[in-house]
Short mmCIF file of C-alpha atoms in Angstrom, two decimals:
data_model
loop_
_atom_site.label_atom_id
_atom_site.label_comp_id
_atom_site.label_asym_id
_atom_site.label_seq_id
_atom_site.Cartn_x
_atom_site.Cartn_y
_atom_site.Cartn_z
CA MET A 1 49.61 27.91 -3.22
CA HIS A 2 46.55 25.71 -3.72
CA LEU A 3 45.45 23.48 -0.88
CA ALA A 4 44.69 20.54 -3.17
CA GLN A 5 48.35 20.55 -4.27
CA LEU A 6 49.69 20.92 -0.73
CA LEU A 7 47.86 18.03 0.88
CA ARG A 8 49.98 14.90 1.45
CA ARG A 9 53.19 16.69 0.57
CA PRO A 10 56.14 15.46 2.67
CA VAL A 11 57.02 17.46 5.77
CA VAL A 12 60.77 17.67 6.22
CA GLY A 13 62.61 18.59 9.40
CA GLY A 14 65.51 20.98 9.60
CA ASP A 15 67.91 18.08 9.22
CA GLY A 16 66.33 17.03 5.89
CA GLU A 17 64.61 13.94 7.25
CA VAL A 18 60.96 13.33 6.29
CA VAL A 19 58.88 13.42 9.49
CA GLY A 20 55.41 13.02 7.99
CA ARG A 21 52.92 14.30 5.42
CA LEU A 22 50.61 17.31 5.42
CA ALA A 23 47.08 16.38 6.53
CA ASP A 24 45.47 19.81 6.95
CA VAL A 25 46.02 23.57 7.24
CA ILE A 26 44.72 25.52 10.22
CA VAL A 27 43.45 29.09 9.92
CA ARG A 28 41.94 31.57 12.33
CA LEU A 29 38.96 33.61 11.09
CA ARG A 30 39.42 37.35 11.59
CA GLY A 31 36.16 39.01 10.59
CA ARG A 32 36.80 41.36 7.67
CA ASP A 33 40.44 40.33 7.30
CA TYR A 34 41.55 37.27 5.38
CA PRO A 35 41.88 34.14 7.56
CA LEU A 36 45.38 33.72 8.93
CA VAL A 37 47.27 30.43 8.70
CA THR A 38 48.26 29.59 12.27
CA GLY A 39 49.62 26.09 11.79
CA LEU A 40 49.61 22.77 9.99
CA VAL A 41 48.38 19.31 10.86
CA ALA A 42 50.85 16.61 9.87
CA ARG A 43 50.38 12.86 9.93
CA VAL A 44 53.41 11.42 11.69
CA GLY A 45 53.65 7.70 12.36
CA GLY A 46 49.91 7.09 12.32
CA ARG A 47 48.93 10.11 14.42
CA GLU A 48 48.07 13.73 13.63
CA VAL A 49 50.28 16.35 15.28
CA PHE A 50 50.27 20.14 15.35
CA LEU A 51 52.97 22.23 13.68
CA PRO A 52 52.80 25.95 14.54
CA ALA A 53 53.15 28.38 11.62
CA GLU A 54 56.31 29.81 13.19
CA GLN A 55 57.99 26.43 12.77
CA VAL A 56 57.35 26.30 9.01
CA ALA A 57 60.35 27.62 7.09
CA ASP A 58 59.15 26.91 3.54
CA LEU A 59 55.59 26.12 2.41
CA ASP A 60 55.69 26.70 -1.33
CA GLY A 61 58.20 24.10 -2.46
CA GLU A 62 57.74 20.46 -3.46
CA LYS A 63 58.10 19.64 0.21
CA ILE A 64 57.23 21.51 3.37
CA THR A 65 60.35 22.39 5.30
CA LEU A 66 60.42 22.99 9.04
CA ALA A 67 62.84 25.33 10.75
CA SER A 68 63.71 22.66 13.30
CA PRO A 69 63.94 18.85 13.33
CA ARG A 70 62.03 18.72 16.61
CA VAL A 71 58.29 17.91 16.38
CA ASP A 72 55.84 17.79 19.28
CA LEU A 73 54.29 14.32 18.88
CA ARG A 74 51.30 14.94 21.13
CA HIS A 75 48.01 14.17 19.33
CA PHE A 76 46.49 17.25 17.67
CA GLU A 77 43.36 18.67 19.31
CA ARG A 78 41.45 21.52 17.74
CA ARG A 79 41.32 24.71 19.80
CA GLU A 80 38.56 27.26 19.98
CA GLY A 81 38.39 29.45 16.90
CA GLU A 82 40.48 27.15 14.71
CA VAL A 83 39.20 26.17 11.25
CA LEU A 84 40.64 23.17 9.39
CA LEU A 85 40.66 23.90 5.67
CA ARG A 86 40.57 20.32 4.43
CA ALA A 87 38.11 19.05 7.03
CA ASP A 88 35.84 22.11 7.21
CA VAL A 89 36.00 23.93 3.85
CA LEU A 90 37.50 21.87 1.00
CA GLY A 91 34.73 19.92 -0.70
CA HIS A 92 32.10 21.52 1.52
CA ARG A 93 29.46 24.04 0.54
CA VAL A 94 29.77 27.73 1.37
CA ILE A 95 27.32 30.58 0.90
CA ASP A 96 27.92 32.72 -2.18
CA VAL A 97 26.71 36.00 -0.71
CA ALA A 98 26.51 37.86 -4.03
CA ASP A 99 24.26 35.23 -5.63
CA ALA A 100 22.61 34.08 -2.37
CA GLU A 101 23.21 30.41 -3.11
CA LEU A 102 25.14 27.46 -1.78
CA VAL A 103 28.22 26.51 -3.81
CA ARG A 104 30.97 23.98 -3.22
CA ALA A 105 34.60 24.89 -2.53
CA TYR A 106 36.72 22.68 -4.82
CA ASP A 107 40.05 24.30 -3.95
CA ILE A 108 41.51 26.97 -1.68
CA ALA A 109 44.23 29.51 -2.47
CA LEU A 110 46.80 30.58 0.12
CA GLU A 111 49.00 33.60 -0.37
CA GLN A 112 52.04 34.81 1.49
CA ARG A 113 51.80 38.42 2.61
CA LEU A 114 54.82 39.81 4.39
CA ASP A 115 55.85 36.93 6.67
CA GLN A 116 52.41 35.34 7.03
CA TRP A 117 50.22 33.06 4.95
CA VAL A 118 46.53 33.94 4.51
CA LEU A 119 43.53 32.37 2.78
CA THR A 120 42.56 34.63 -0.12
CA CYS A 121 40.37 32.80 -2.67
CA LEU A 122 38.08 29.84 -3.29
CA ASP A 123 37.58 27.88 -6.51
CA THR A 124 33.87 27.03 -6.85
CA ARG A 125 33.96 25.43 -10.30
CA ARG A 126 33.79 21.65 -10.47
CA PRO A 127 37.18 20.34 -11.62
CA PRO A 128 37.43 18.49 -14.96
CA ARG A 129 37.77 15.03 -13.46
CA TRP A 130 34.21 15.42 -12.20
CA ARG A 131 32.73 17.74 -14.77
CA GLY A 132 34.40 16.49 -17.91
CA LEU A 133 35.66 18.51 -20.83
CA ARG A 134 33.93 21.48 -22.42
CA ARG A 135 34.58 22.18 -26.11
CA GLY A 136 37.80 20.22 -25.95
CA ARG A 137 39.19 22.12 -22.97
CA ALA A 138 39.14 21.37 -19.30
CA ALA A 139 36.87 23.63 -17.26
CA GLN A 140 38.89 26.53 -15.92
CA PRO A 141 38.91 27.23 -12.17
CA ASP A 142 36.66 30.01 -10.92
CA TRP A 143 38.84 31.73 -8.34
CA ARG A 144 36.94 34.32 -6.34
CA ASP A 145 37.73 36.42 -3.31
CA TRP A 146 37.19 34.73 0.06
CA LYS A 147 35.20 37.78 1.15
CA SER A 148 32.52 36.84 -1.39
CA PHE A 149 31.57 33.84 0.73
CA GLU A 150 30.30 32.86 4.14
CA PRO A 151 31.68 29.51 5.30
CA LEU A 152 29.55 26.85 7.00
CA ILE A 153 32.11 25.33 9.30
CA GLY A 154 29.83 23.13 11.36
CA HIS A 155 31.98 23.69 14.46
CA ALA A 156 30.24 25.60 17.24
CA ARG A 157 33.32 27.03 18.91
CA SER A 158 34.68 28.27 15.58
CA ALA A 159 31.33 29.85 14.67
CA ARG A 160 31.50 32.09 17.72
CA VAL A 161 34.56 33.96 16.43
CA ARG A 162 32.74 35.01 13.25
CA GLY A 163 30.39 37.41 15.01
CA PRO A 164 26.58 37.34 15.12
CA PHE A 165 25.88 38.32 11.50
CA ALA A 166 29.06 38.25 9.44
CA ARG A 167 28.26 38.47 5.72
CA LEU A 168 24.84 36.82 6.08
CA GLY A 169 23.54 40.10 7.46
CA ARG A 170 23.69 41.51 3.92
CA LEU A 171 21.11 39.04 2.61
CA LYS A 172 17.37 39.65 2.49
CA PRO A 173 15.03 37.35 4.47
CA ALA A 174 13.76 35.78 1.23
CA ASP A 175 17.36 34.98 0.21
CA LEU A 176 18.05 33.37 3.58
CA ALA A 177 14.84 31.35 3.29
CA ASP A 178 15.96 30.07 -0.13
CA LEU A 179 19.29 29.05 1.35
CA LEU A 180 17.59 27.16 4.17
CA GLU A 181 15.38 25.30 1.70
CA ASP A 182 18.45 24.21 -0.29
CA ALA A 183 20.59 23.40 2.76
CA ASN A 184 21.03 19.98 4.34
CA ARG A 185 20.34 19.46 8.03
CA THR A 186 23.82 20.47 9.20
CA GLU A 187 23.99 23.53 6.94
CA SER A 188 20.50 24.73 7.88
CA HIS A 189 21.31 24.35 11.57
CA GLU A 190 24.33 26.64 11.22
CA ILE A 191 22.46 29.22 9.13
CA LEU A 192 19.67 29.29 11.71
CA GLN A 193 22.21 29.70 14.51
CA THR A 194 23.46 32.84 12.81
CA VAL A 195 19.97 34.16 12.05
CA HIS A 196 18.83 33.44 15.62
CA ALA A 197 21.12 36.22 16.86
CA ASP A 198 18.59 38.71 15.42
CA PRO A 199 15.06 37.62 16.53
CA GLU A 200 13.33 40.03 14.15
CA LEU A 201 15.33 38.75 11.17
CA GLU A 202 14.62 35.19 12.27
CA ALA A 203 10.87 35.88 12.23
CA ASP A 204 11.13 37.48 8.78
CA VAL A 205 13.00 34.44 7.46
CA PHE A 206 10.43 31.99 8.79
CA GLU A 207 7.67 34.06 7.16
CA GLU A 208 9.40 33.57 3.79
CA LEU A 209 9.84 29.80 4.07
CA GLU A 210 7.68 27.38 2.12
CA PRO A 211 5.16 25.65 4.44
CA GLU A 212 6.93 22.27 4.27
CA SER A 213 10.32 23.75 5.18
CA GLN A 214 8.81 25.99 7.83
CA THR A 215 7.04 23.08 9.52
CA ARG A 216 10.18 20.91 9.38
CA LEU A 217 12.44 23.55 10.91
CA LEU A 218 9.92 24.61 13.55
CA GLY A 219 9.28 20.98 14.40
CA GLU A 220 12.89 20.62 15.58
CA ARG A 221 12.27 23.23 18.29
CA SER A 222 10.49 23.12 21.63
CA ASP A 223 7.00 24.58 22.03
CA ALA A 224 8.43 27.63 23.82
CA GLU A 225 11.04 28.18 21.09
CA ILE A 226 8.37 27.95 18.37
CA ALA A 227 6.24 30.48 20.25
CA GLN A 228 9.20 32.87 20.47
CA VAL A 229 9.49 32.88 16.67
CA LEU A 230 5.73 33.03 15.99
CA GLY A 231 5.31 35.81 18.52
CA ARG A 232 7.34 38.10 16.24
CA MET A 233 5.78 37.01 12.97
CA ARG A 234 2.78 38.64 11.32
CA ALA A 235 -0.32 37.19 12.91
CA ASP A 236 -1.65 35.75 9.64
CA ASP A 237 1.65 33.97 8.95
CA ALA A 238 1.79 32.74 12.55
CA ALA A 239 -1.74 31.34 12.24
CA ASP A 240 -0.78 29.47 9.05
CA ALA A 241 2.34 28.09 10.76
CA ILE A 242 0.33 26.78 13.72
CA ASN A 243 -2.24 25.19 11.41
CA ASP A 244 0.62 23.31 9.71
CA LEU A 245 1.99 21.93 12.99
CA PRO A 246 1.00 18.45 14.18
CA GLN A 247 -2.30 18.54 16.07
CA SER A 248 -0.64 17.58 19.36
CA ARG A 249 1.63 20.66 19.27
CA ARG A 250 -0.83 23.37 18.30
CA GLN A 251 -2.39 24.07 21.68
CA PRO A 252 0.90 24.06 23.65
CA VAL A 253 2.37 26.54 21.16
CA LEU A 254 -0.75 28.73 21.33
CA ASP A 255 -0.56 28.71 25.13
CA ALA A 256 3.06 29.86 24.98
CA LEU A 257 2.35 32.84 22.68
CA PRO A 258 2.19 36.37 24.12
CA ALA A 259 -1.42 37.23 24.98
CA GLY A 260 -1.89 39.86 22.27
CA GLN A 261 -0.46 37.68 19.52
CA ARG A 262 -2.46 34.67 20.75
CA THR A 263 -5.72 36.64 20.46
CA LYS A 264 -4.92 37.68 16.89
CA VAL A 265 -3.88 34.18 15.87
CA LEU A 266 -7.00 32.57 17.36
CA THR A 267 -9.17 35.08 15.51
CA LEU A 268 -7.53 34.28 12.18
CA MET A 269 -7.62 30.53 12.80
CA GLY A 270 -11.40 30.81 12.88
CA PHE A 271 -11.43 31.55 9.14
CA ASN A 272 -10.67 29.35 6.16
CA PRO A 273 -6.93 29.84 5.42
CA SER A 274 -7.66 30.40 1.71
CA SER A 275 -10.39 32.97 2.32
CA ALA A 276 -10.12 36.72 2.77
CA GLY A 277 -10.53 36.29 6.53
CA GLY A 278 -7.70 33.80 6.67
CA LEU A 279 -5.35 36.02 4.68
CA MET A 280 -6.03 39.39 6.25
CA ALA A 281 -3.84 41.30 8.65
CA LEU A 282 -5.77 42.50 11.69
CA ASP A 283 -3.87 45.74 12.26
CA VAL A 284 -5.32 48.53 10.13
CA LEU A 285 -4.65 52.27 10.13
CA SER A 286 -8.14 53.77 10.53
CA MET A 287 -9.25 57.30 11.51
CA VAL A 288 -12.49 59.24 11.78
CA GLY A 289 -13.55 61.46 8.90
CA SER A 290 -13.06 64.70 10.86
CA SER A 291 -9.31 64.07 11.13
CA THR A 292 -7.13 66.23 8.94
CA VAL A 293 -4.77 65.11 6.21
CA ALA A 294 -1.82 66.28 8.32
CA GLU A 295 -3.00 64.16 11.26
CA ALA A 296 -3.40 61.13 9.02
CA LEU A 297 0.12 61.49 7.63
CA ARG A 298 1.53 61.87 11.12
CA SER A 299 -0.33 58.73 12.27
CA ALA A 300 1.01 56.79 9.28
CA GLY A 301 4.55 57.87 10.12
CA GLU A 302 4.13 56.73 13.73
CA ALA A 303 2.40 53.40 12.91
CA ARG A 304 5.53 51.30 13.31
CA ALA A 305 3.56 48.34 14.65
CA LEU A 306 1.78 47.88 11.31
CA GLN A 307 3.33 45.98 8.44
CA SER A 308 4.52 48.41 5.79
CA GLN A 309 2.53 46.69 3.00
CA ALA A 310 -0.73 47.53 4.83
CA LEU A 311 0.20 51.22 5.19
CA THR A 312 -0.54 52.20 1.61
CA SER A 313 -3.96 53.55 2.63
CA VAL A 314 -5.79 55.11 5.56
CA TYR A 315 -9.34 53.88 6.17
CA VAL A 316 -12.04 56.30 7.26
CA VAL A 317 -14.37 54.76 9.82
CA GLY A 318 -17.47 55.82 11.69
CA GLU A 319 -19.19 54.39 14.75
CA GLU A 320 -18.21 50.81 15.64
CA ARG A 321 -15.46 50.96 12.99
CA ARG A 322 -17.89 50.95 10.07
CA LEU A 323 -16.00 51.54 6.84
CA LEU A 324 -16.89 54.93 5.31
CA GLY A 325 -14.00 55.57 2.92
CA VAL A 326 -10.38 55.10 1.99
CA VAL A 327 -7.57 57.43 0.96
CA THR A 328 -4.13 56.39 -0.25
CA LEU A 329 -0.93 57.82 1.16
CA VAL A 330 -0.09 59.33 -2.23
CA GLU A 331 -3.42 61.16 -2.24
CA LEU A 332 -2.72 62.39 1.29
CA LEU A 333 0.71 63.69 0.28
CA GLN A 334 -0.84 65.62 -2.61
CA ALA A 335 -3.80 67.00 -0.63
CA ASP A 336 -4.14 70.15 1.45
CA PRO A 337 -2.76 69.28 4.93
CA ALA A 338 -5.68 71.12 6.54
CA ALA A 339 -8.37 69.23 4.58
CA ARG A 340 -10.58 66.70 6.36
CA LEU A 341 -10.29 63.02 5.50
CA ASP A 342 -13.96 62.73 4.56
CA GLU A 343 -13.36 65.48 1.97
CA VAL A 344 -10.55 63.66 0.16
CA ALA A 345 -11.47 59.99 0.69
CA ASP A 346 -13.12 57.63 -1.78
CA ARG A 347 -16.54 57.20 -0.16
CA ASP A 348 -17.30 53.89 -1.89
CA PRO A 349 -14.18 51.75 -1.37
CA VAL A 350 -13.80 48.28 -2.80
CA ARG A 351 -14.16 45.70 -0.02
CA ALA A 352 -14.40 41.97 0.59
CA GLY A 353 -16.18 39.78 3.11
CA PRO A 354 -14.25 37.36 5.32
CA ASP A 355 -15.54 34.35 3.36
CA THR A 356 -14.55 35.74 -0.06
CA ASP A 357 -12.31 33.35 -1.99
CA VAL A 358 -8.75 34.52 -2.50
CA GLU A 359 -9.16 34.23 -6.28
CA ASP A 360 -12.01 36.76 -6.11
CA VAL A 361 -9.85 39.07 -4.02
CA ALA A 362 -7.11 38.79 -6.66
CA LEU A 363 -9.62 39.77 -9.37
CA LEU A 364 -10.74 42.79 -7.32
CA MET A 365 -7.13 43.92 -6.95
CA THR A 366 -6.53 43.47 -10.68
CA ASP A 367 -9.72 45.20 -11.81
CA TYR A 368 -9.27 48.21 -9.54
CA ASN A 369 -5.44 48.39 -9.44
CA LEU A 370 -5.32 47.94 -5.67
CA LEU A 371 -2.44 47.11 -3.34
CA THR A 372 -4.76 46.41 -0.40
CA VAL A 373 -8.40 45.40 0.07
CA PRO A 374 -10.26 45.92 3.37
CA VAL A 375 -12.21 43.01 4.82
CA VAL A 376 -15.56 43.88 6.45
CA ASP A 377 -18.31 41.96 8.22
CA ASP A 378 -22.02 41.94 7.32
CA GLU A 379 -22.46 45.36 8.97
CA ASP A 380 -19.52 46.93 7.13
CA ARG A 381 -17.32 46.95 10.22
CA ILE A 382 -13.68 46.71 9.18
CA LEU A 383 -12.00 43.49 10.32
CA GLY A 384 -8.65 43.69 8.62
CA VAL A 385 -6.85 44.28 5.37
CA ILE A 386 -5.42 41.99 2.67
CA THR A 387 -2.16 42.99 0.97
CA VAL A 388 -1.19 42.13 -2.58
CA ASP A 389 1.87 40.13 -1.50
CA ASP A 390 -0.31 37.75 0.52
CA VAL A 391 -2.64 37.26 -2.45
CA LEU A 392 0.26 36.56 -4.82
CA GLU A 393 1.75 34.06 -2.40
CA THR A 394 -1.52 32.13 -2.46
CA VAL A 395 -2.45 32.26 -6.14
CA ILE A 396 0.97 31.70 -7.75
CA PRO A 397 1.15 28.00 -8.75
CA ASP A 398 3.62 25.82 -6.86
CA ASP A 399 5.49 24.84 -10.03
CA TRP A 400 6.20 28.52 -10.73
CA ARG A 401 7.92 28.78 -7.37
CA ARG A 402 10.25 25.92 -8.28
CA ARG A 403 11.45 27.54 -11.49
CA GLU A 404 15.11 28.46 -11.82
CA PRO A 405 15.60 32.04 -10.61
CA ALA A 406 16.62 34.76 -13.04
CA PRO A 407 20.40 35.09 -13.43
CA HIS A 408 22.10 37.43 -11.00
CA PRO A 409 24.12 40.43 -12.17
CA ALA A 410 27.87 40.08 -12.42
CA HIS A 411 29.67 39.47 -9.15
CA HIS A 412 30.50 42.60 -7.22
CA VAL A 413 31.54 42.29 -3.61
CA GLU A 414 32.07 45.38 -1.52
CA GLU A 415 33.92 45.54 1.72
CA PRO A 416 31.46 44.92 4.57
CA GLY A 417 30.22 48.14 6.10
CA PRO A 418 29.33 48.76 9.73
CA GLU A 419 27.51 45.98 11.52
CA ARG A 420 23.89 45.87 10.40
CA ALA A 421 21.30 47.37 12.69
CA PRO A 422 18.69 45.03 14.17
CA HIS A 423 15.33 45.01 12.41
CA ASP A 424 13.14 47.79 13.77
CA ARG A 425 9.88 45.90 13.83
CA PRO A 426 7.87 45.34 17.02
CA PRO A 427 6.74 41.84 18.02
CA GLY A 428 3.62 40.46 16.38
CA SER A 429 3.43 43.16 13.71
#
């Protein structure tokens, strides 16, 4: 049965008398199982009343037949965990998890299994009365499994029964950021509520947002709430986010940051945001030249506080952290474990000063095929490292970012696996 066909059908009592018309269908979300129809909402004499599923004798005819002529005429009130298909889903946008985009539900399919009705599919193709004809034929419905989607119900008590991650936990932070940028205020609020259950994922998502969206969404939070998010972000991204806040909010947010993160952010805010100093990450894996290859590999494996993009190389330093050389992880893996770092390192590494323009850094990376570039001061003391993803984010033109994404592969939805593990990234890394 399709919901669009069911709505406004007459509801007939056991004695054959029409008691009202169908106004909505109520389901209960059940995690991995299909939502279960638990009742109907009927409009009877100007008021909406509840009809339990057990009272419905026949749903798939031209009229909806009740097993009894008796109807409880008390006004319907939604209970915790209940979802109204017409009010909450039909005509509203849902998240297409496979394609990581917001699509609209134009119809809903209900199917009887054993003695119960369940919600099984959504139609996300605009019907012909809105879309028009294509090559002389009406556009065909696009019925897809309910498990391909994540609903945005907009009802707090219903959201709680869906669990902390549901199907959104299968999306990458960049996908979630794209969804937030396309979402309206209500939709973005619900997506953020879900993401907020995993603070590390929340920080990753905010790192991926465009500056305008990031500032808008952070601006709706208190200073303490902003600091909680920025405290888990990479220090360079946190510094950019604070610079984009209104002047009156910057200092309160800085004061609310954890001490270690605040020190890093203040250091980075002292540089031009579009310079090497403004882009660099402050945490660098550096070791003295007398360390062995085996020790360097072990240190890289244990450096969980460093962002993975900055762990492509180990920097050899001398007194006062003066840069003496660099060796990539691939070179370490292929070297004798007992060899010293100063024996296998490049003793004349490419480097940049903190005031170097990002375009010049991009040229260095291109010319020398580098994934990272160390940033040093006038005395060659290492200050930080720039990663290629940060450079690309800065130099790619804005209009390129707004291009239509490449088409996704054909839909393939697997049954959800075990609940996703929280991100294993320490705060401020």
